[in-house]
PDB file of C-alpha atoms in Angstrom:
ATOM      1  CA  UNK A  42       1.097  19.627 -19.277  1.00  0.00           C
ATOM      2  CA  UNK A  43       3.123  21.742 -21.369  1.00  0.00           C
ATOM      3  CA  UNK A  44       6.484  22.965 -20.553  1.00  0.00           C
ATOM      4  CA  UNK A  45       7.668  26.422 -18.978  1.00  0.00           C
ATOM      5  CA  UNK A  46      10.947  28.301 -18.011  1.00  0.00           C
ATOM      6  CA  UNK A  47      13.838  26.859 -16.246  1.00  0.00           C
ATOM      7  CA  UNK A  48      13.241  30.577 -14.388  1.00  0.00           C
ATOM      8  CA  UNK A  49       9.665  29.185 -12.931  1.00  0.00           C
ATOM      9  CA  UNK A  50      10.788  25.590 -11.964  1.00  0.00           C
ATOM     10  CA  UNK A  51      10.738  25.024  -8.188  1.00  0.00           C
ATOM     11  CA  UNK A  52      11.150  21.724  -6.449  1.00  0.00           C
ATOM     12  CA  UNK A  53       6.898  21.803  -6.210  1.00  0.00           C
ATOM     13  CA  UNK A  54       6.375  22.218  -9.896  1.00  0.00           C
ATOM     14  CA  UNK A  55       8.578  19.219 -10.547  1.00  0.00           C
ATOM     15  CA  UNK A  56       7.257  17.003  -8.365  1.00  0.00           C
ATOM     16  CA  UNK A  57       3.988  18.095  -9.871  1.00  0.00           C
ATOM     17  CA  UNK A  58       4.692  17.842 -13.706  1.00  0.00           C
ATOM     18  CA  UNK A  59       6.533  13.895 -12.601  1.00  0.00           C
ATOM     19  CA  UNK A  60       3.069  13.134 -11.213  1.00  0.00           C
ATOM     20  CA  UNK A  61       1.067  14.482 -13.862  1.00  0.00           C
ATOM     21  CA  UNK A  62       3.168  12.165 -16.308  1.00  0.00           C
ATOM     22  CA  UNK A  63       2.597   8.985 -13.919  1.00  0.00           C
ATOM     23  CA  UNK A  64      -0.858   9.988 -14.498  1.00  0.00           C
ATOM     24  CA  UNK A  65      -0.691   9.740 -18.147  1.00  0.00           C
ATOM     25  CA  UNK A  66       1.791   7.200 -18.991  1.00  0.00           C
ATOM     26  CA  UNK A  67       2.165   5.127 -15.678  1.00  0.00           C
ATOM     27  CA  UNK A  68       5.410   4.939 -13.357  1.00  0.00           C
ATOM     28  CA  UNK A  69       7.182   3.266 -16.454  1.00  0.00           C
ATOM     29  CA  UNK A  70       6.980   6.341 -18.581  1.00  0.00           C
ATOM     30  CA  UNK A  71       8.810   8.443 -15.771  1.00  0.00           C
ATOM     31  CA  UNK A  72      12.341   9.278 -16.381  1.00  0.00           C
ATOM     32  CA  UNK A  73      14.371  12.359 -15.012  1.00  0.00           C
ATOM     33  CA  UNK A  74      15.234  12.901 -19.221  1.00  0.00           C
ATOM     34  CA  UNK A  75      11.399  12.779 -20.285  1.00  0.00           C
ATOM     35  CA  UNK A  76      10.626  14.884 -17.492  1.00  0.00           C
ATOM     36  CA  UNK A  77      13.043  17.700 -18.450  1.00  0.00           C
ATOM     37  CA  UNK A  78      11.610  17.206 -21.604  1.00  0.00           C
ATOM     38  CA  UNK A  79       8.371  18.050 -20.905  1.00  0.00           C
ATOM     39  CA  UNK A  80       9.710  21.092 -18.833  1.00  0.00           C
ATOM     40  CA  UNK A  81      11.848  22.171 -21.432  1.00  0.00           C
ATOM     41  CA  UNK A  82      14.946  22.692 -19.773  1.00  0.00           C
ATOM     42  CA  UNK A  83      18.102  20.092 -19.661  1.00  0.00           C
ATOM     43  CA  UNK A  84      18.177  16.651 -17.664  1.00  0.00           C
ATOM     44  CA  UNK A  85      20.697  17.662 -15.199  1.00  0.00           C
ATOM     45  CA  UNK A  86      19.272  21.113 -14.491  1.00  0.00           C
ATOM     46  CA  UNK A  87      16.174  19.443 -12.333  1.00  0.00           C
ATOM     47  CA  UNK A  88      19.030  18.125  -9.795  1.00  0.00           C
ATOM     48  CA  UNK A  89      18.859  21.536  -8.567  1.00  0.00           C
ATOM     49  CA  UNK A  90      15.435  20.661  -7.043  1.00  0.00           C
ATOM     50  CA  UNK A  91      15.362  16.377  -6.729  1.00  0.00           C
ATOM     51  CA  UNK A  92      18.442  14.621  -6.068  1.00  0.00           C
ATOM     52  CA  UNK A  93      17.807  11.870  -8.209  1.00  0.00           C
ATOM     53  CA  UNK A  94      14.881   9.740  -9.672  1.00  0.00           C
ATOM     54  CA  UNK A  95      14.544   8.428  -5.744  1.00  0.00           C
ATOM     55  CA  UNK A  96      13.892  11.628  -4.230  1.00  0.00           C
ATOM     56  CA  UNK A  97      11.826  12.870  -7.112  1.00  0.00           C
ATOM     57  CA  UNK A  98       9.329   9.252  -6.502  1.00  0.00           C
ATOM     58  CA  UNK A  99       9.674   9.984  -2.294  1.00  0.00           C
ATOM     59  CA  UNK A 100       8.022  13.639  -3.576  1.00  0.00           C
ATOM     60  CA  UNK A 101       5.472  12.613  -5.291  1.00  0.00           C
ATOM     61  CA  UNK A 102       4.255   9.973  -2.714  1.00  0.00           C
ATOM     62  CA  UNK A 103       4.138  13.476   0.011  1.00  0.00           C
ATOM     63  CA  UNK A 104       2.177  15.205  -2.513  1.00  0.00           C
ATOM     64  CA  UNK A 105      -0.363  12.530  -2.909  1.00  0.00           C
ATOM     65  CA  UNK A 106      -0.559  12.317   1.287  1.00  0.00           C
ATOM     66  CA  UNK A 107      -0.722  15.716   1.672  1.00  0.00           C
ATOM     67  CA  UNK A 108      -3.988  16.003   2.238  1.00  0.00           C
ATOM     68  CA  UNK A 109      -4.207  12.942   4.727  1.00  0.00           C
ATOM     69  CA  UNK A 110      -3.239  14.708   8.062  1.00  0.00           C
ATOM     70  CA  UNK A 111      -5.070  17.053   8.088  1.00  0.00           C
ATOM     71  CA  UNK A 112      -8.643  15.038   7.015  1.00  0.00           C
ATOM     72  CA  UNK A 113      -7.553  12.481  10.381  1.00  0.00           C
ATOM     73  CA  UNK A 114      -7.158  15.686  12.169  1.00  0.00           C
ATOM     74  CA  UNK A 115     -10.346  17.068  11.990  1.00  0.00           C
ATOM     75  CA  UNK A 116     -12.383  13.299  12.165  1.00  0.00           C
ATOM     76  CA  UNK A 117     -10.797  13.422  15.226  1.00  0.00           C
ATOM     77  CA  UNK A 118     -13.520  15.647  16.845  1.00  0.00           C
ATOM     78  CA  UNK A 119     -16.364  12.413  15.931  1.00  0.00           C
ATOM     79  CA  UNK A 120     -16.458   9.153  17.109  1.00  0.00           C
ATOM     80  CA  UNK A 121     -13.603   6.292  16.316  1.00  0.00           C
ATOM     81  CA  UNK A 122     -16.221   4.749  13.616  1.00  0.00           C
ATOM     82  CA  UNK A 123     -15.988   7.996  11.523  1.00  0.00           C
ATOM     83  CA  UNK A 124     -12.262   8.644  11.782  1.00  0.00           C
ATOM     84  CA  UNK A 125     -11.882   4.844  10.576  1.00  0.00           C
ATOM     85  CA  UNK A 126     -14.407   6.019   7.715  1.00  0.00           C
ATOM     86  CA  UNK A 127     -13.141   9.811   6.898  1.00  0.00           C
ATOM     87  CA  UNK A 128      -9.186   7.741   6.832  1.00  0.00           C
ATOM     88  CA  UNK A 129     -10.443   5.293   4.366  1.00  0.00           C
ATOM     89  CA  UNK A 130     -12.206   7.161   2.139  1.00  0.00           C
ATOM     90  CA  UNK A 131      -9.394   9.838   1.726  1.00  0.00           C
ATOM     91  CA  UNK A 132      -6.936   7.449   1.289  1.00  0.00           C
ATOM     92  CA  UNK A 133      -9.238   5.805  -1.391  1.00  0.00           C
ATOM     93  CA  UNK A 134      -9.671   9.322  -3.227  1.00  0.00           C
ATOM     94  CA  UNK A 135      -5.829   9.067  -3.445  1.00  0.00           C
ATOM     95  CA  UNK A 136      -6.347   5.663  -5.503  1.00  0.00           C
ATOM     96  CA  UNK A 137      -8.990   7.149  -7.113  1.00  0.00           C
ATOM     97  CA  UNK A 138      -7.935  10.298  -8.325  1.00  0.00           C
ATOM     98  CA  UNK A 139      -4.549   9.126  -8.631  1.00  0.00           C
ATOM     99  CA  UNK A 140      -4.342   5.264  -9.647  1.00  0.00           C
ATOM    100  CA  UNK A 141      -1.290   4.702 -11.562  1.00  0.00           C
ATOM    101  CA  UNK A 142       0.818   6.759  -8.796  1.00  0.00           C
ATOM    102  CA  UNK A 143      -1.205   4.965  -6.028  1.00  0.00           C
ATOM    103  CA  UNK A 144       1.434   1.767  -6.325  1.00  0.00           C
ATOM    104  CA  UNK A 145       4.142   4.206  -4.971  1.00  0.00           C
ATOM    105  CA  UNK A 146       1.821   5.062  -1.908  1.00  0.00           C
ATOM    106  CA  UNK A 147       1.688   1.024  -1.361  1.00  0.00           C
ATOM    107  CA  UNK A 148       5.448  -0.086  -2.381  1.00  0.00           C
ATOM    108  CA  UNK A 149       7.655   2.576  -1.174  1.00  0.00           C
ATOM    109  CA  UNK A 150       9.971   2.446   1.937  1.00  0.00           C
ATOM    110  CA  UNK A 151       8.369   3.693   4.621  1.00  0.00           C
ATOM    111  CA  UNK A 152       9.718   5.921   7.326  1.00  0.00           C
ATOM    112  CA  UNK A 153      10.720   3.399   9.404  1.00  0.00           C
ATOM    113  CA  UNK A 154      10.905  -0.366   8.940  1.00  0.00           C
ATOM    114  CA  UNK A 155       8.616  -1.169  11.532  1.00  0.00           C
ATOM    115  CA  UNK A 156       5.378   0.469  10.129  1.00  0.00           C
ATOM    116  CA  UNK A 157       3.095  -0.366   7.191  1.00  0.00           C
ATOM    117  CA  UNK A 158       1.785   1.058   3.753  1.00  0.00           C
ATOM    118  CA  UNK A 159      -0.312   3.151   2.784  1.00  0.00           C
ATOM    119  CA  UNK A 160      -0.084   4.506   6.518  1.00  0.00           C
ATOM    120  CA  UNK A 161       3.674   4.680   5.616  1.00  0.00           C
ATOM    121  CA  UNK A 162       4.429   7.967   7.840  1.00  0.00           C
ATOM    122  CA  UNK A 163       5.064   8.568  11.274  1.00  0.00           C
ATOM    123  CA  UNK A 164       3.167  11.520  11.721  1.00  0.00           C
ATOM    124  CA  UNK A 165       0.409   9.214  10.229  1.00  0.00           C
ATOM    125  CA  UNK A 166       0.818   6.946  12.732  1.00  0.00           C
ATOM    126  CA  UNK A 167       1.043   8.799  15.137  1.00  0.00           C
ATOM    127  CA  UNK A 168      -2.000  10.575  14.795  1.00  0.00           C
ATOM    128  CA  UNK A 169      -3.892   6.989  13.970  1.00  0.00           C
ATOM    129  CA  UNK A 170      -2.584   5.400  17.171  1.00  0.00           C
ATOM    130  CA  UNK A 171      -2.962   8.059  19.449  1.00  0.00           C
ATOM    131  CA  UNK A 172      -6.802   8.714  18.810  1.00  0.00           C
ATOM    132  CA  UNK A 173      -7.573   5.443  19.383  1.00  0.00           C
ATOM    133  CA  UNK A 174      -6.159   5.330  22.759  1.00  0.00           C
ATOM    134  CA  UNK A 175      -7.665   8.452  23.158  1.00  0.00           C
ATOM    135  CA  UNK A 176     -11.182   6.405  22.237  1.00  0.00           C
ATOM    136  CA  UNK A 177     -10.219   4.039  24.862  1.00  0.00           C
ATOM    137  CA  UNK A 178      -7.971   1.354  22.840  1.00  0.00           C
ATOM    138  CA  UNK A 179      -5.678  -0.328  24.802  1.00  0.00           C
ATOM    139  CA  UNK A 180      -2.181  -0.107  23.216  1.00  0.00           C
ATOM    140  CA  UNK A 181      -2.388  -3.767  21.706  1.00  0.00           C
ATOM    141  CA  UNK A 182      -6.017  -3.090  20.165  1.00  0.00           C
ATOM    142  CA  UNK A 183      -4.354   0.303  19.400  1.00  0.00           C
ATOM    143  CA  UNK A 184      -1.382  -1.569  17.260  1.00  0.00           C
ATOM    144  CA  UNK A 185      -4.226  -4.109  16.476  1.00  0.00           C
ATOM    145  CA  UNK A 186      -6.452  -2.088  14.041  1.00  0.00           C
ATOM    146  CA  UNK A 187      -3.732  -0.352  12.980  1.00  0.00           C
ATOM    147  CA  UNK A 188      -2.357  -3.457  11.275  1.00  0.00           C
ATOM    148  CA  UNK A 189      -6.178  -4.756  10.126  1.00  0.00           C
ATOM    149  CA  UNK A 190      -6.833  -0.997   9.355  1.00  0.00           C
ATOM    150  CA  UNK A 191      -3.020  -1.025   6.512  1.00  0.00           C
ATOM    151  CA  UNK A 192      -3.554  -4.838   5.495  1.00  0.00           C
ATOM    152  CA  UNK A 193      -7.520  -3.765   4.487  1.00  0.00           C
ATOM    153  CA  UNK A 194      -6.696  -0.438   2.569  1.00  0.00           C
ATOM    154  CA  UNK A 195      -3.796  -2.382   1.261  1.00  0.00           C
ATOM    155  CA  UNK A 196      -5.083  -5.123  -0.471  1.00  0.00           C
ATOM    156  CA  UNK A 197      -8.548  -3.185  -1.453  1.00  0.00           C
ATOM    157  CA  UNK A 198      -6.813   0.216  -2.958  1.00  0.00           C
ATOM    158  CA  UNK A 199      -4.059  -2.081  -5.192  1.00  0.00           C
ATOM    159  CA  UNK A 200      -6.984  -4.167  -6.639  1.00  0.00           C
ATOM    160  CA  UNK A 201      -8.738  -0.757  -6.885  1.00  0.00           C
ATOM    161  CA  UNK A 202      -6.178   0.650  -8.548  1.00  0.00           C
ATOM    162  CA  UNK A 203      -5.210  -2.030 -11.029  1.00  0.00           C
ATOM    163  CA  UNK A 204      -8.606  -2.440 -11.499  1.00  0.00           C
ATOM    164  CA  UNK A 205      -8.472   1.534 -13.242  1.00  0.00           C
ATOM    165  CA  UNK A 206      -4.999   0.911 -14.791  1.00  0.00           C
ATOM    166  CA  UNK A 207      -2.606   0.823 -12.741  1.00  0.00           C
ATOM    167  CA  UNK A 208       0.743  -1.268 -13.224  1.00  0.00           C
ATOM    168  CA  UNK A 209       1.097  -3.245  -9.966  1.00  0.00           C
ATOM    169  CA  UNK A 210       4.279  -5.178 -11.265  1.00  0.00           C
ATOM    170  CA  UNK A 211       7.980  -3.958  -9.572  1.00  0.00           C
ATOM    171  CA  UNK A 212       9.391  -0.958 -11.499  1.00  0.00           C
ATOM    172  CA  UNK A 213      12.584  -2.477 -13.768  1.00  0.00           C
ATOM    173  CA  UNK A 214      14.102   0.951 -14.260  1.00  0.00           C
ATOM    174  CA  UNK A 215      16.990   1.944 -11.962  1.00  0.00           C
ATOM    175  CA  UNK A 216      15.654   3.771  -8.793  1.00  0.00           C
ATOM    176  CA  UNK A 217      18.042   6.988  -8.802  1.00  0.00           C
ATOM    177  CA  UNK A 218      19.450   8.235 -12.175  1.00  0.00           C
ATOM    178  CA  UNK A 219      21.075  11.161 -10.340  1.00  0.00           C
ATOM    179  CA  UNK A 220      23.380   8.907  -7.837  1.00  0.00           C
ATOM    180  CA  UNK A 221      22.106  10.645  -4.777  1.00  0.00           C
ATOM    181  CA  UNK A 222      21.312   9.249  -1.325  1.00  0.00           C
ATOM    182  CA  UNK A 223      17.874   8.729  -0.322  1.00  0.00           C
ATOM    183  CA  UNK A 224      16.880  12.038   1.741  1.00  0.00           C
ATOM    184  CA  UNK A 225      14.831   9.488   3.690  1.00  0.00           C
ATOM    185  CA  UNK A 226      16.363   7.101   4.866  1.00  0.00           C
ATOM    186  CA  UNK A 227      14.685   3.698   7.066  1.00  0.00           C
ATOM    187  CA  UNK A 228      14.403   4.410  10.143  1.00  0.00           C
ATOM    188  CA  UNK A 229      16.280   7.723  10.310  1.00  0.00           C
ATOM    189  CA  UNK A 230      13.311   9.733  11.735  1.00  0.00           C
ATOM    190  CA  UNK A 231      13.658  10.874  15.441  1.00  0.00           C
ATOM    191  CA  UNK A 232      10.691   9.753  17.479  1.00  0.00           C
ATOM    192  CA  UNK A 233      11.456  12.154  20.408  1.00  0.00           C
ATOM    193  CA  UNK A 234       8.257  13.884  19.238  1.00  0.00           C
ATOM    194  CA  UNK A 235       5.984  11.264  18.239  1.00  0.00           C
ATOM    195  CA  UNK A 236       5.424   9.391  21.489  1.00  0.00           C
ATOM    196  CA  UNK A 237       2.827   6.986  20.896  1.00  0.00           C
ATOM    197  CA  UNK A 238       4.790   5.682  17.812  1.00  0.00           C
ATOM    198  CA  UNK A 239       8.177   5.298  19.946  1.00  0.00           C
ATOM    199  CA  UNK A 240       6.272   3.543  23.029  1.00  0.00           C
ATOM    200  CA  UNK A 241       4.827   1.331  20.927  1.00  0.00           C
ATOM    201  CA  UNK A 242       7.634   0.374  18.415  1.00  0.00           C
ATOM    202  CA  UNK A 243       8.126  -2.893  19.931  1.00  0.00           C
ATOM    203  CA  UNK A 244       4.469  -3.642  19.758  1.00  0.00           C
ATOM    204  CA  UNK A 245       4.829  -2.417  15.481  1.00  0.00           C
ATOM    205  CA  UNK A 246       7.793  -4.328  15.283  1.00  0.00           C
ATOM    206  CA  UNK A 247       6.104  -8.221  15.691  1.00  0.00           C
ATOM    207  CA  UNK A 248       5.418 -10.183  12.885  1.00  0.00           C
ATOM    208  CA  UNK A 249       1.988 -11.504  13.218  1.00  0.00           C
ATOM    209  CA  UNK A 250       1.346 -12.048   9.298  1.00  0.00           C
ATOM    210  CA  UNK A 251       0.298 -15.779  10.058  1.00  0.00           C
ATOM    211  CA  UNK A 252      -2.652 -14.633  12.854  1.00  0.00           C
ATOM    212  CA  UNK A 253      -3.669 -11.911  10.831  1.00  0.00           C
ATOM    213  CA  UNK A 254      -4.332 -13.949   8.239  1.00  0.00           C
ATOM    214  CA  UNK A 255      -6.105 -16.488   9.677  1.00  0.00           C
ATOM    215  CA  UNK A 256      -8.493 -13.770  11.558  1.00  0.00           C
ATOM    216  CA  UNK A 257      -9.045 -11.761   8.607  1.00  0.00           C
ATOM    217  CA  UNK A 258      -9.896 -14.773   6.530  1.00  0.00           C
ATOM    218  CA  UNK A 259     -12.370 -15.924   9.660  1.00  0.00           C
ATOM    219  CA  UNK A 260     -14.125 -12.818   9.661  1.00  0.00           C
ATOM    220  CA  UNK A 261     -14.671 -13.523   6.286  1.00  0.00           C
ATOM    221  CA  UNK A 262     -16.284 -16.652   6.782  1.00  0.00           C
ATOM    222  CA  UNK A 263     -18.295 -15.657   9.437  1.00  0.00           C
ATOM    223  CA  UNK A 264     -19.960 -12.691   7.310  1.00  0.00           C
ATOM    224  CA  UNK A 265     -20.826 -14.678   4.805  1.00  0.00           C
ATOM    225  CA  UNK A 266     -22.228 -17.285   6.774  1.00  0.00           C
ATOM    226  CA  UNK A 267     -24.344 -13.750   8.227  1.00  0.00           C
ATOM    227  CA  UNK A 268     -25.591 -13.138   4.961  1.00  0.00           C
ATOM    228  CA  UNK A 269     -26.558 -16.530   3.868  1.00  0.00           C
ATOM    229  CA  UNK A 270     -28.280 -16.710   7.286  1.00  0.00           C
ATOM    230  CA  UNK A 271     -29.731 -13.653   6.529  1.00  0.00           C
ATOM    231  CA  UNK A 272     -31.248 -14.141   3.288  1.00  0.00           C
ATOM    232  CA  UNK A 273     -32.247 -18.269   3.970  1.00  0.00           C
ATOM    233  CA  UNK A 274     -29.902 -19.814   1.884  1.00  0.00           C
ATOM    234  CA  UNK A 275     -27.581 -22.973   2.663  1.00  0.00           C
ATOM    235  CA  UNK A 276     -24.412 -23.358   1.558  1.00  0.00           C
ATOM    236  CA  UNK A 277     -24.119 -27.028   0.319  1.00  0.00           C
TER     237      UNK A 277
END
């Protein structure tokens, strides 16, 4: 992307331009000096925008989610099947479209401690556990398939993405070149509006790695053991 006018910068074109060169050169290549670079204009002048290297990463992983409430919102109207399917696949255009940047979506902080990449927002959230239980979930199978639901788009989208060039690996370069604080902050999100998510933070809060390991690795089993059932075979 070539460079334009400090006069035409806004905090959206930066964001844009640091996501366009994740695309190109990986999260690696991003710096707030080869980013000014490319936008012609002097390192310090995009603090006016991004406070920091931080903020400018917590941008980019909004832009790439942008389009993910909305696409929940309007599954909503089918049946729980298809807003599990319409969820998955957007979030997998993300990886697609997007696959060196798609890390971020996976490794960043999320709003608050208790929930889970890529579905790393409240609102998210929110919206995810609230039309189940308006398909009839109980809370627990609510909180259930939420965590099956992250751990599956989790695993699947990193392999995905690494798969089309993505560096999975932890970033070595310092996370804020502009000293700033993090604009957001763990768990610094009110929940006054997001009721489903604040009822159920205790119930997002348990560790359960251990069992969901075990049942995802059993439901494993048990579809293979489908298929070779399926096709005659016998596993020796």
């Amino acid at each position: 992307m070539r460079g334009q006018p400090l006069s035409r910068l806004s905090r959206d074109v930066v964001i844009r331009y640091a996501l366009a060169q994740i695309d190109e050169g990986g999260l690696s290549g991003l710096s707030m000096r080869n980013l000014a670079k490319t936008l012609r204009v002097e390192a310090m002048s995009l603090y006016r925008y991004v406070n920091g290297r931080e903020d400018l990463l917590e941008g980019i992983v909004d832009l790439l989610l942008h389009d993910l409430t909305p696409a929940m919102r309007d599954a909503q109207r089918g049946q729980w099947q298809r807003f599990f399917q319409v969820t998955a696949h957007e979030v997998r255009r993300i990886a697609i479209d997007h696959p060196r940047a798609f890390p971020l979506v996976a490794t960043r902080h999320p709003a608050a401690p208790w929930l889970r990449p890529p579905l790393r927002s409240v609102e998210v959230v929110e919206i995810f556990l609230g039309t189940l239980i308006e398909y009839g979930f109980t809370d627990q199978q609510a909180v259930d398939a939420y965590r099956s639901f992250s751990s599956f788009l989790l695993g699947q989208l990193l392999l995905e993405s690494a798969v089309r060039g993505a560096d999975t690996s932890p970033d070595d370069e310092p996370l804020d070149e502009g000293g700033a604080d993090v604009p957001q902050r763990d768990g610094t999100r009110r929940l006054v509006d997001l009721p489903h998510v604040s009822r159920l933070r205790d119930l997002l809060s348990e560790d359960r790695a251990e069992e969901e390991f075990e049942v995802t690795l059993e439901a494993l089993l048990d579809r293979l053991d489908r298929e070779l059932s399926r096709d005659g075979g016998r596993a020796r």
